[in-house]
Amino acid sequence: MTEIAIMGYGTIGSGVYEVVETNSDIIRKNAGDALHVKYVLDLRNFPGQPVEKVLVHDVSVILDDPEVKVVVETMGGVEPAYTFVSKALAAGKSVATSNKELVAKKGAELMALARETHVNFFFEASVGGGIPIIRPLLTCLTADDIEEVNGILNGTTNYILTKMEREGTSFEAALKEAQDCGFAEKKPEADVEGYDACRKIAILLSLVLGKRVDFEDIYTEGITRITREDFAYAKALGGWKIKLLADGWKEGDKVYAMVAPFLVRPEHLLYAVNDVFNGIMVHGNMVDDLMFYGRGAGKEATASAVTADVVMAVKNPGVTVYEGWSSEKQELADIGDTDHQYLARVAEKDAARFEEEFPGALKINAKVEGECGYLTPVLPERTFVQKAARAGVKHSLRVQM
Amino acid sequence: MTEIAIMGYGTIGSGVYEVVETNSDIIRKNAGDALHVKYVLDLRNFPGQPVEKVLVHDVSVILDDPEVKVVVETMGGVEPAYTFVSKALAAGKSVATSNKELVAKKGAELMALARETHVNFFFEASVGGGIPIIRPLLTCLTADDIEEVNGILNGTTNYILTKMEREGTSFEAALKEAQDCGFAEKKPEADVEGYDACRKIAILLSLVLGKRVDFEDIYTEGITRITREDFAYAKALGGWKIKLLADGWKEGDKVYAMVAPFLVRPEHLLYAVNDVFNGIMVHGNMVDDLMFYGRGAGKEATASAVTADVVMAVKNPGVTVYEGWSSEKQELADIGDTDHQYLARVAEKDAARFEEEFPGALKINAKVEGECGYLTPVLPERTFVQKAARAGVKHSLRVQM
């Protein structure tokens, strides 16, 4: 019997508690030992619920108990998670977390600490919820030069964009509906401004490069400015969609990363990833394109990944299984140098000026009152921005190549 | 420096040789040691090629050299691969193979042998080519009750079916084209009769269950009887497609498996898997549906997976990383008991008889000369077969639910 503790009994933490209970036989078989939740840490009380009998309010109960071998961290946020996790690792306990803020901000340090004390700091659930992506990158794609990771990494925004596309609703109306269904938070900024996807691509890129990518360095644009008109043009282009993509890629010795809404063609791998689902495309120089698809959020799916990390920790006592990434900082190149094709929207009165500024732009045959939409040739971001300012472009969207 | 040997210098074996060469820096970093191909075993000579200087014709050179730590087996077929691999494992060398015939037939024995000598028998490339699927099943989905694995596991047949669907060609013409493009063998039976997909689903199901599933027990139907008329009905049903699915699933304490062409609706995960690509759907009771997508065959992609297995073996000297499955046999339940909906085709003259036999069947509005097509209600396979015989059904296809 291996004793574990769960820090944070919210959606994911209570999910882990349930998974350990429901799938106990399978977990025992796979881990080589039964799991038992000895403590659950939460500030709240849960009177009458089964968790009540293992509930503690003081983290030191967990940290000071040598019987606890693995700690699950599902509190979210950098603090106090960072302090608690550091102490757990220092105390010789492995940690499994779903907390992308923590991993993106403090991953390198925590992995180094885990190596020092010969335990593990696992975070499969921090990206892509239940989708296996971190362990496949670390153990299956080890013979490839991974040149790109590009994904739909946020279920909330994908739900909103799918809703807008299918029902012609506005961003505000789709957000409201997502909130009513529990797919979006009351404070939706982390999702709709792209911050969540940004942290996730920082984690994936750090893994691929073996160096620390600071999420603060990643150009990040959310979906709040996407309108019905954008979808009208996307449809007119042949049923294209708009997806919030989190993309990190290498070009020579340069590394680029960005989070932004993109127009996506039907032929693209990520085109079919709709609703709350996530899809993560990985391109290796040998394996070519792969896609990992599934539920990128949600209680059971995310808890499944966290619990599988616990199983991995139980199977590897005294051994740090993965190196992770170093604390050496990876500089990102300026996305002003990257080339894109753009959907550009201008007021009707500015159409002539636009066409002069962008020779070779294609006018899109869509009925949007008072304005014209164009598809520009491929050109560097920096050039586009300058020309767009001169041409009076009201709104633009990049096209995924 | 870790010395390795490659047995079989065909498409995959030469691919491994190239991957080890091309990505040597990445591999050294990930394995913690550089790889060096000390021997390549093949009956042929390759005069003037770089491989010439490490070529051997006698397997005992490899088996008797204690410097060789990992052996790559890319010969294909059960013998002599089985004899060579057994001897390598017995000699304390880990083995990485892409050979599904070998794994499906002798997997349990070879894994047991690897455990005895504290080495590894890895076979990631035996299913899904370059797609990570075996290691994710063994290391990421360990907290889930895996209830189903359903995949497009054969690229050749998927290419042929995609061709037939898009261009309205006959099976024979599409097969010929696949052969001309190098996507199908001159002797295409293993692919088009479903034997290859059958071995692959046997491997996946054995992994999921931890017991030996004999591929000979799996009901297997190929695509040789699929015609243009089938696609005409599929299209009339709303753009449905026909896919060769390899499906294994649990129902209570029963396990079912089958390989057969199915009608697939646009909403299904595997609908978007076209051409030579593979897609593998995994359903867990917690994680819900996942899909793993990529190149299921081909030189570089498959070699990428084999080489990653070598990296894993190098990183784990003296430790058998996975249990694999036991030699205990898993009985499969009779697919006569499974429920399906069917597309059934009858000659015009038999339509009345059919409608009497299958009340509630929907007539499909497609123009196929001299016959009628129906969609039956959901009913047990056994019942369908009996009724179909009485009703004079010429050809039928199951519908993927």
PDB file of C-alpha atoms in Angstrom, chain A residues 64-272:
ATOM      1  CA  ASP A  64       5.976  15.724   7.965  1.00  0.00           C
ATOM      2  CA  ASP A  65       4.457  12.286   7.403  1.00  0.00           C
ATOM      3  CA  PRO A  66       7.160   9.975   6.033  1.00  0.00           C
ATOM      4  CA  GLU A  67       4.485   7.469   5.014  1.00  0.00           C
ATOM      5  CA  VAL A  68       3.266   9.810   2.281  1.00  0.00           C
ATOM      6  CA  LYS A  69       5.315   8.923  -0.794  1.00  0.00           C
ATOM      7  CA  VAL A  70       3.532  10.881  -3.512  1.00  0.00           C
ATOM      8  CA  VAL A  71       1.783  14.236  -3.322  1.00  0.00           C
ATOM      9  CA  VAL A  72      -0.801  15.385  -5.862  1.00  0.00           C
ATOM     10  CA  GLU A  73      -0.909  19.152  -6.338  1.00  0.00           C
ATOM     11  CA  THR A  74      -4.196  20.363  -7.794  1.00  0.00           C
ATOM     12  CA  MET A  75      -4.522  23.767  -6.158  1.00  0.00           C
ATOM     13  CA  GLY A  76      -3.610  25.879  -9.174  1.00  0.00           C
ATOM     14  CA  GLY A  77      -1.698  29.159  -9.166  1.00  0.00           C
ATOM     15  CA  VAL A  78       1.964  29.697  -8.357  1.00  0.00           C
ATOM     16  CA  GLU A  79       1.602  30.305  -4.622  1.00  0.00           C
ATOM     17  CA  PRO A  80       1.221  28.616  -2.235  1.00  0.00           C
ATOM     18  CA  ALA A  81       1.562  25.677  -4.647  1.00  0.00           C
ATOM     19  CA  TYR A  82       5.242  26.412  -5.264  1.00  0.00           C
ATOM     20  CA  THR A  83       6.111  26.517  -1.574  1.00  0.00           C
ATOM     21  CA  PHE A  84       4.191  23.330  -0.819  1.00  0.00           C
ATOM     22  CA  VAL A  85       5.572  21.422  -3.807  1.00  0.00           C
ATOM     23  CA  SER A  86       9.162  22.506  -3.086  1.00  0.00           C
ATOM     24  CA  LYS A  87       8.856  21.303   0.478  1.00  0.00           C
ATOM     25  CA  ALA A  88       7.307  18.013  -0.610  1.00  0.00           C
ATOM     26  CA  LEU A  89      10.138  17.362  -3.079  1.00  0.00           C
ATOM     27  CA  ALA A  90      12.744  18.397  -0.500  1.00  0.00           C
ATOM     28  CA  ALA A  91      11.135  15.943   1.913  1.00  0.00           C
ATOM     29  CA  GLY A  92      11.690  13.129  -0.595  1.00  0.00           C
ATOM     30  CA  LYS A  93       8.137  12.885  -1.893  1.00  0.00           C
ATOM     31  CA  SER A  94       7.346  12.718  -5.587  1.00  0.00           C
ATOM     32  CA  VAL A  95       4.820  15.243  -6.889  1.00  0.00           C
ATOM     33  CA  ALA A  96       2.216  14.970  -9.647  1.00  0.00           C
ATOM     34  CA  THR A  97       0.583  18.220 -10.683  1.00  0.00           C
ATOM     35  CA  SER A  98      -1.983  19.537 -13.149  1.00  0.00           C
ATOM     36  CA  ASN A  99      -0.909  23.130 -12.483  1.00  0.00           C
ATOM     37  CA  LYS A 100       0.379  24.777 -15.672  1.00  0.00           C
ATOM     38  CA  GLU A 101       1.026  28.143 -14.002  1.00  0.00           C
ATOM     39  CA  LEU A 102       3.358  26.406 -11.570  1.00  0.00           C
ATOM     40  CA  VAL A 103       5.117  24.310 -14.223  1.00  0.00           C
ATOM     41  CA  ALA A 104       5.515  27.204 -16.669  1.00  0.00           C
ATOM     42  CA  LYS A 105       6.850  29.524 -13.970  1.00  0.00           C
ATOM     43  CA  LYS A 106       8.882  27.178 -11.767  1.00  0.00           C
ATOM     44  CA  GLY A 107       9.279  23.947 -13.729  1.00  0.00           C
ATOM     45  CA  ALA A 108      13.072  24.046 -14.145  1.00  0.00           C
ATOM     46  CA  GLU A 109      13.652  24.681 -10.437  1.00  0.00           C
ATOM     47  CA  LEU A 110      11.246  21.981  -9.328  1.00  0.00           C
ATOM     48  CA  MET A 111      12.748  19.410 -11.699  1.00  0.00           C
ATOM     49  CA  ALA A 112      16.228  20.246 -10.424  1.00  0.00           C
ATOM     50  CA  LEU A 113      15.015  19.843  -6.864  1.00  0.00           C
ATOM     51  CA  ALA A 114      13.428  16.474  -7.719  1.00  0.00           C
ATOM     52  CA  ARG A 115      16.737  15.297  -9.198  1.00  0.00           C
ATOM     53  CA  GLU A 116      18.570  16.314  -6.024  1.00  0.00           C
ATOM     54  CA  THR A 117      16.304  14.253  -3.792  1.00  0.00           C
ATOM     55  CA  HIS A 118      15.917  11.360  -6.285  1.00  0.00           C
ATOM     56  CA  VAL A 119      12.175  11.756  -6.636  1.00  0.00           C
ATOM     57  CA  ASN A 120       9.942  12.808  -9.508  1.00  0.00           C
ATOM     58  CA  PHE A 121       8.116  15.960 -10.459  1.00  0.00           C
ATOM     59  CA  PHE A 122       5.505  14.901 -13.027  1.00  0.00           C
ATOM     60  CA  PHE A 123       3.064  17.207 -14.837  1.00  0.00           C
ATOM     61  CA  GLU A 124       1.435  15.269 -17.685  1.00  0.00           C
ATOM     62  CA  ALA A 125      -1.952  16.882 -16.883  1.00  0.00           C
ATOM     63  CA  SER A 126      -0.609  20.427 -17.106  1.00  0.00           C
ATOM     64  CA  VAL A 127      -0.911  20.369 -20.910  1.00  0.00           C
ATOM     65  CA  GLY A 128      -3.752  18.778 -22.842  1.00  0.00           C
ATOM     66  CA  GLY A 129      -5.667  17.521 -19.789  1.00  0.00           C
ATOM     67  CA  GLY A 130      -6.115  13.781 -20.320  1.00  0.00           C
ATOM     68  CA  ILE A 131      -4.182  13.657 -23.590  1.00  0.00           C
ATOM     69  CA  PRO A 132      -0.833  11.884 -23.332  1.00  0.00           C
ATOM     70  CA  ILE A 133       1.645  14.390 -24.724  1.00  0.00           C
ATOM     71  CA  ILE A 134       4.459  15.080 -22.274  1.00  0.00           C
ATOM     72  CA  ARG A 135       5.495  11.454 -21.751  1.00  0.00           C
ATOM     73  CA  PRO A 136       5.258  10.651 -25.492  1.00  0.00           C
ATOM     74  CA  LEU A 137       7.519  13.643 -26.179  1.00  0.00           C
ATOM     75  CA  LEU A 138       9.997  12.462 -23.533  1.00  0.00           C
ATOM     76  CA  THR A 139       9.960   8.762 -24.307  1.00  0.00           C
ATOM     77  CA  CYS A 140       8.665   8.141 -27.846  1.00  0.00           C
ATOM     78  CA  LEU A 141      10.020  11.005 -29.905  1.00  0.00           C
ATOM     79  CA  THR A 142      13.587  10.754 -28.658  1.00  0.00           C
ATOM     80  CA  ALA A 143      15.049   9.920 -32.059  1.00  0.00           C
ATOM     81  CA  ASP A 144      13.495  12.920 -33.803  1.00  0.00           C
ATOM     82  CA  ASP A 145      14.441  16.510 -34.223  1.00  0.00           C
ATOM     83  CA  ILE A 146      11.124  18.038 -33.151  1.00  0.00           C
ATOM     84  CA  GLU A 147      10.734  21.049 -35.389  1.00  0.00           C
ATOM     85  CA  GLU A 148       7.284  22.220 -34.372  1.00  0.00           C
ATOM     86  CA  VAL A 149       4.597  21.801 -31.754  1.00  0.00           C
ATOM     87  CA  ASN A 150       1.319  23.461 -32.678  1.00  0.00           C
ATOM     88  CA  GLY A 151      -1.874  22.910 -30.816  1.00  0.00           C
ATOM     89  CA  ILE A 152      -5.346  23.837 -29.824  1.00  0.00           C
ATOM     90  CA  LEU A 153      -4.464  23.812 -26.142  1.00  0.00           C
ATOM     91  CA  ASN A 154      -7.424  25.586 -24.591  1.00  0.00           C
ATOM     92  CA  GLY A 155     -10.852  23.965 -24.565  1.00  0.00           C
ATOM     93  CA  THR A 156     -12.787  27.045 -23.473  1.00  0.00           C
ATOM     94  CA  THR A 157     -11.742  29.177 -26.409  1.00  0.00           C
ATOM     95  CA  ASN A 158     -12.209  26.288 -28.823  1.00  0.00           C
ATOM     96  CA  TYR A 159     -15.758  25.851 -27.520  1.00  0.00           C
ATOM     97  CA  ILE A 160     -16.468  29.572 -27.987  1.00  0.00           C
ATOM     98  CA  LEU A 161     -14.992  29.665 -31.503  1.00  0.00           C
ATOM     99  CA  THR A 162     -16.864  26.495 -32.515  1.00  0.00           C
ATOM    100  CA  LYS A 163     -20.089  28.045 -31.211  1.00  0.00           C
ATOM    101  CA  MET A 164     -19.489  31.305 -33.094  1.00  0.00           C
ATOM    102  CA  GLU A 165     -18.712  29.412 -36.282  1.00  0.00           C
ATOM    103  CA  ARG A 166     -21.701  27.078 -36.150  1.00  0.00           C
ATOM    104  CA  GLU A 167     -24.351  29.389 -34.791  1.00  0.00           C
ATOM    105  CA  GLY A 168     -23.180  32.762 -35.983  1.00  0.00           C
ATOM    106  CA  THR A 169     -23.230  34.125 -32.451  1.00  0.00           C
ATOM    107  CA  SER A 170     -21.093  36.996 -31.206  1.00  0.00           C
ATOM    108  CA  PHE A 171     -18.073  36.449 -28.986  1.00  0.00           C
ATOM    109  CA  GLU A 172     -19.951  37.866 -25.995  1.00  0.00           C
ATOM    110  CA  ALA A 173     -22.967  35.591 -26.484  1.00  0.00           C
ATOM    111  CA  ALA A 174     -20.773  32.507 -27.007  1.00  0.00           C
ATOM    112  CA  LEU A 175     -18.732  33.347 -23.903  1.00  0.00           C
ATOM    113  CA  LYS A 176     -21.908  33.750 -21.850  1.00  0.00           C
ATOM    114  CA  GLU A 177     -23.133  30.357 -23.014  1.00  0.00           C
ATOM    115  CA  ALA A 178     -19.755  28.767 -22.236  1.00  0.00           C
ATOM    116  CA  GLN A 179     -19.973  30.238 -18.744  1.00  0.00           C
ATOM    117  CA  ASP A 180     -23.531  28.956 -18.283  1.00  0.00           C
ATOM    118  CA  CYS A 181     -22.412  25.446 -19.312  1.00  0.00           C
ATOM    119  CA  GLY A 182     -19.431  25.549 -16.949  1.00  0.00           C
ATOM    120  CA  PHE A 183     -16.909  25.525 -19.821  1.00  0.00           C
ATOM    121  CA  ALA A 184     -15.680  29.038 -19.000  1.00  0.00           C
ATOM    122  CA  GLU A 185     -14.847  30.707 -15.716  1.00  0.00           C
ATOM    123  CA  LYS A 186     -16.678  33.769 -14.434  1.00  0.00           C
ATOM    124  CA  LYS A 187     -13.357  35.564 -14.830  1.00  0.00           C
ATOM    125  CA  PRO A 188     -12.520  34.300 -18.318  1.00  0.00           C
ATOM    126  CA  GLU A 189      -9.343  36.301 -18.999  1.00  0.00           C
ATOM    127  CA  ALA A 190      -6.879  33.429 -18.527  1.00  0.00           C
ATOM    128  CA  ASP A 191      -8.643  31.520 -21.290  1.00  0.00           C
ATOM    129  CA  VAL A 192      -9.949  34.132 -23.723  1.00  0.00           C
ATOM    130  CA  GLU A 193      -6.830  36.301 -23.632  1.00  0.00           C
ATOM    131  CA  GLY A 194      -4.707  33.257 -24.481  1.00  0.00           C
ATOM    132  CA  TYR A 195      -2.722  33.222 -21.210  1.00  0.00           C
ATOM    133  CA  ASP A 196      -3.559  29.569 -20.502  1.00  0.00           C
ATOM    134  CA  ALA A 197      -2.520  28.401 -23.975  1.00  0.00           C
ATOM    135  CA  CYS A 198       0.621  30.523 -23.659  1.00  0.00           C
ATOM    136  CA  ARG A 199       1.730  28.704 -20.495  1.00  0.00           C
ATOM    137  CA  LYS A 200       1.042  25.346 -22.108  1.00  0.00           C
ATOM    138  CA  ILE A 201       3.065  26.020 -25.239  1.00  0.00           C
ATOM    139  CA  ALA A 202       5.878  27.359 -23.020  1.00  0.00           C
ATOM    140  CA  ILE A 203       5.896  23.997 -21.220  1.00  0.00           C
ATOM    141  CA  LEU A 204       5.891  21.940 -24.433  1.00  0.00           C
ATOM    142  CA  LEU A 205       8.573  24.059 -26.038  1.00  0.00           C
ATOM    143  CA  SER A 206      10.767  23.886 -22.924  1.00  0.00           C
ATOM    144  CA  LEU A 207      10.478  20.088 -23.055  1.00  0.00           C
ATOM    145  CA  VAL A 208      11.356  19.932 -26.735  1.00  0.00           C
ATOM    146  CA  LEU A 209      14.340  22.256 -26.368  1.00  0.00           C
ATOM    147  CA  GLY A 210      15.544  21.110 -22.961  1.00  0.00           C
ATOM    148  CA  LYS A 211      15.816  24.780 -21.984  1.00  0.00           C
ATOM    149  CA  ARG A 212      13.553  27.157 -20.121  1.00  0.00           C
ATOM    150  CA  VAL A 213      11.151  29.097 -22.334  1.00  0.00           C
ATOM    151  CA  ASP A 214       9.653  31.997 -20.367  1.00  0.00           C
ATOM    152  CA  PHE A 215       5.978  32.297 -21.123  1.00  0.00           C
ATOM    153  CA  GLU A 216       6.252  36.065 -20.657  1.00  0.00           C
ATOM    154  CA  ASP A 217       8.383  36.154 -23.828  1.00  0.00           C
ATOM    155  CA  ILE A 218       5.710  34.556 -25.991  1.00  0.00           C
ATOM    156  CA  TYR A 219       3.647  36.820 -28.221  1.00  0.00           C
ATOM    157  CA  THR A 220       0.085  36.182 -27.077  1.00  0.00           C
ATOM    158  CA  GLU A 221      -3.170  37.325 -28.605  1.00  0.00           C
ATOM    159  CA  GLY A 222      -6.582  36.134 -27.429  1.00  0.00           C
ATOM    160  CA  ILE A 223      -9.922  35.750 -29.169  1.00  0.00           C
ATOM    161  CA  THR A 224     -11.840  38.702 -27.723  1.00  0.00           C
ATOM    162  CA  ARG A 225     -11.601  40.706 -30.918  1.00  0.00           C
ATOM    163  CA  ILE A 226     -12.933  37.930 -33.156  1.00  0.00           C
ATOM    164  CA  THR A 227     -16.304  38.849 -34.608  1.00  0.00           C
ATOM    165  CA  ARG A 228     -19.070  37.383 -36.725  1.00  0.00           C
ATOM    166  CA  GLU A 229     -17.567  39.204 -39.705  1.00  0.00           C
ATOM    167  CA  ASP A 230     -14.328  37.250 -39.361  1.00  0.00           C
ATOM    168  CA  PHE A 231     -16.318  34.036 -39.579  1.00  0.00           C
ATOM    169  CA  ALA A 232     -18.226  35.345 -42.597  1.00  0.00           C
ATOM    170  CA  TYR A 233     -14.926  35.757 -44.460  1.00  0.00           C
ATOM    171  CA  ALA A 234     -13.626  32.413 -43.175  1.00  0.00           C
ATOM    172  CA  LYS A 235     -16.735  30.680 -44.519  1.00  0.00           C
ATOM    173  CA  ALA A 236     -16.487  32.481 -47.848  1.00  0.00           C
ATOM    174  CA  LEU A 237     -12.908  31.271 -48.227  1.00  0.00           C
ATOM    175  CA  GLY A 238     -14.242  27.701 -48.495  1.00  0.00           C
ATOM    176  CA  GLY A 239     -15.391  26.729 -45.042  1.00  0.00           C
ATOM    177  CA  TRP A 240     -12.227  27.789 -43.245  1.00  0.00           C
ATOM    178  CA  LYS A 241     -12.367  27.956 -39.452  1.00  0.00           C
ATOM    179  CA  ILE A 242     -10.816  30.195 -36.811  1.00  0.00           C
ATOM    180  CA  LYS A 243      -8.788  28.444 -34.117  1.00  0.00           C
ATOM    181  CA  LEU A 244      -6.699  29.751 -31.260  1.00  0.00           C
ATOM    182  CA  LEU A 245      -3.336  28.120 -31.987  1.00  0.00           C
ATOM    183  CA  ALA A 246      -0.370  27.886 -29.681  1.00  0.00           C
ATOM    184  CA  ASP A 247       2.595  27.360 -31.933  1.00  0.00           C
ATOM    185  CA  GLY A 248       6.276  26.908 -31.198  1.00  0.00           C
ATOM    186  CA  TRP A 249       8.795  26.135 -33.914  1.00  0.00           C
ATOM    187  CA  LYS A 250      12.448  26.096 -34.886  1.00  0.00           C
ATOM    188  CA  GLU A 251      13.911  27.747 -37.962  1.00  0.00           C
ATOM    189  CA  GLY A 252      17.613  27.129 -38.213  1.00  0.00           C
ATOM    190  CA  ASP A 253      18.971  28.108 -34.810  1.00  0.00           C
ATOM    191  CA  LYS A 254      16.069  30.414 -34.063  1.00  0.00           C
ATOM    192  CA  VAL A 255      13.043  29.514 -31.980  1.00  0.00           C
ATOM    193  CA  TYR A 256       9.689  31.199 -32.418  1.00  0.00           C
ATOM    194  CA  ALA A 257       6.516  30.952 -30.386  1.00  0.00           C
ATOM    195  CA  MET A 258       3.162  32.622 -30.533  1.00  0.00           C
ATOM    196  CA  VAL A 259      -0.408  32.240 -29.392  1.00  0.00           C
ATOM    197  CA  ALA A 260      -3.000  33.791 -31.665  1.00  0.00           C
ATOM    198  CA  PRO A 261      -6.231  33.090 -33.512  1.00  0.00           C
ATOM    199  CA  PHE A 262      -5.534  31.746 -36.988  1.00  0.00           C
ATOM    200  CA  LEU A 263      -7.611  30.984 -40.034  1.00  0.00           C
ATOM    201  CA  VAL A 264      -7.332  27.224 -40.544  1.00  0.00           C
ATOM    202  CA  ARG A 265      -7.962  25.438 -43.834  1.00  0.00           C
ATOM    203  CA  PRO A 266      -9.988  22.205 -44.056  1.00  0.00           C
ATOM    204  CA  GLU A 267      -6.845  20.259 -45.013  1.00  0.00           C
ATOM    205  CA  HIS A 268      -5.077  21.136 -41.767  1.00  0.00           C
ATOM    206  CA  LEU A 269      -4.758  18.526 -39.022  1.00  0.00           C
ATOM    207  CA  LEU A 270      -6.262  20.811 -36.384  1.00  0.00           C
ATOM    208  CA  TYR A 271      -9.303  21.772 -38.474  1.00  0.00           C
ATOM    209  CA  ALA A 272     -11.327  18.824 -37.139  1.00  0.00           C
TER     210      ALA A 272
END
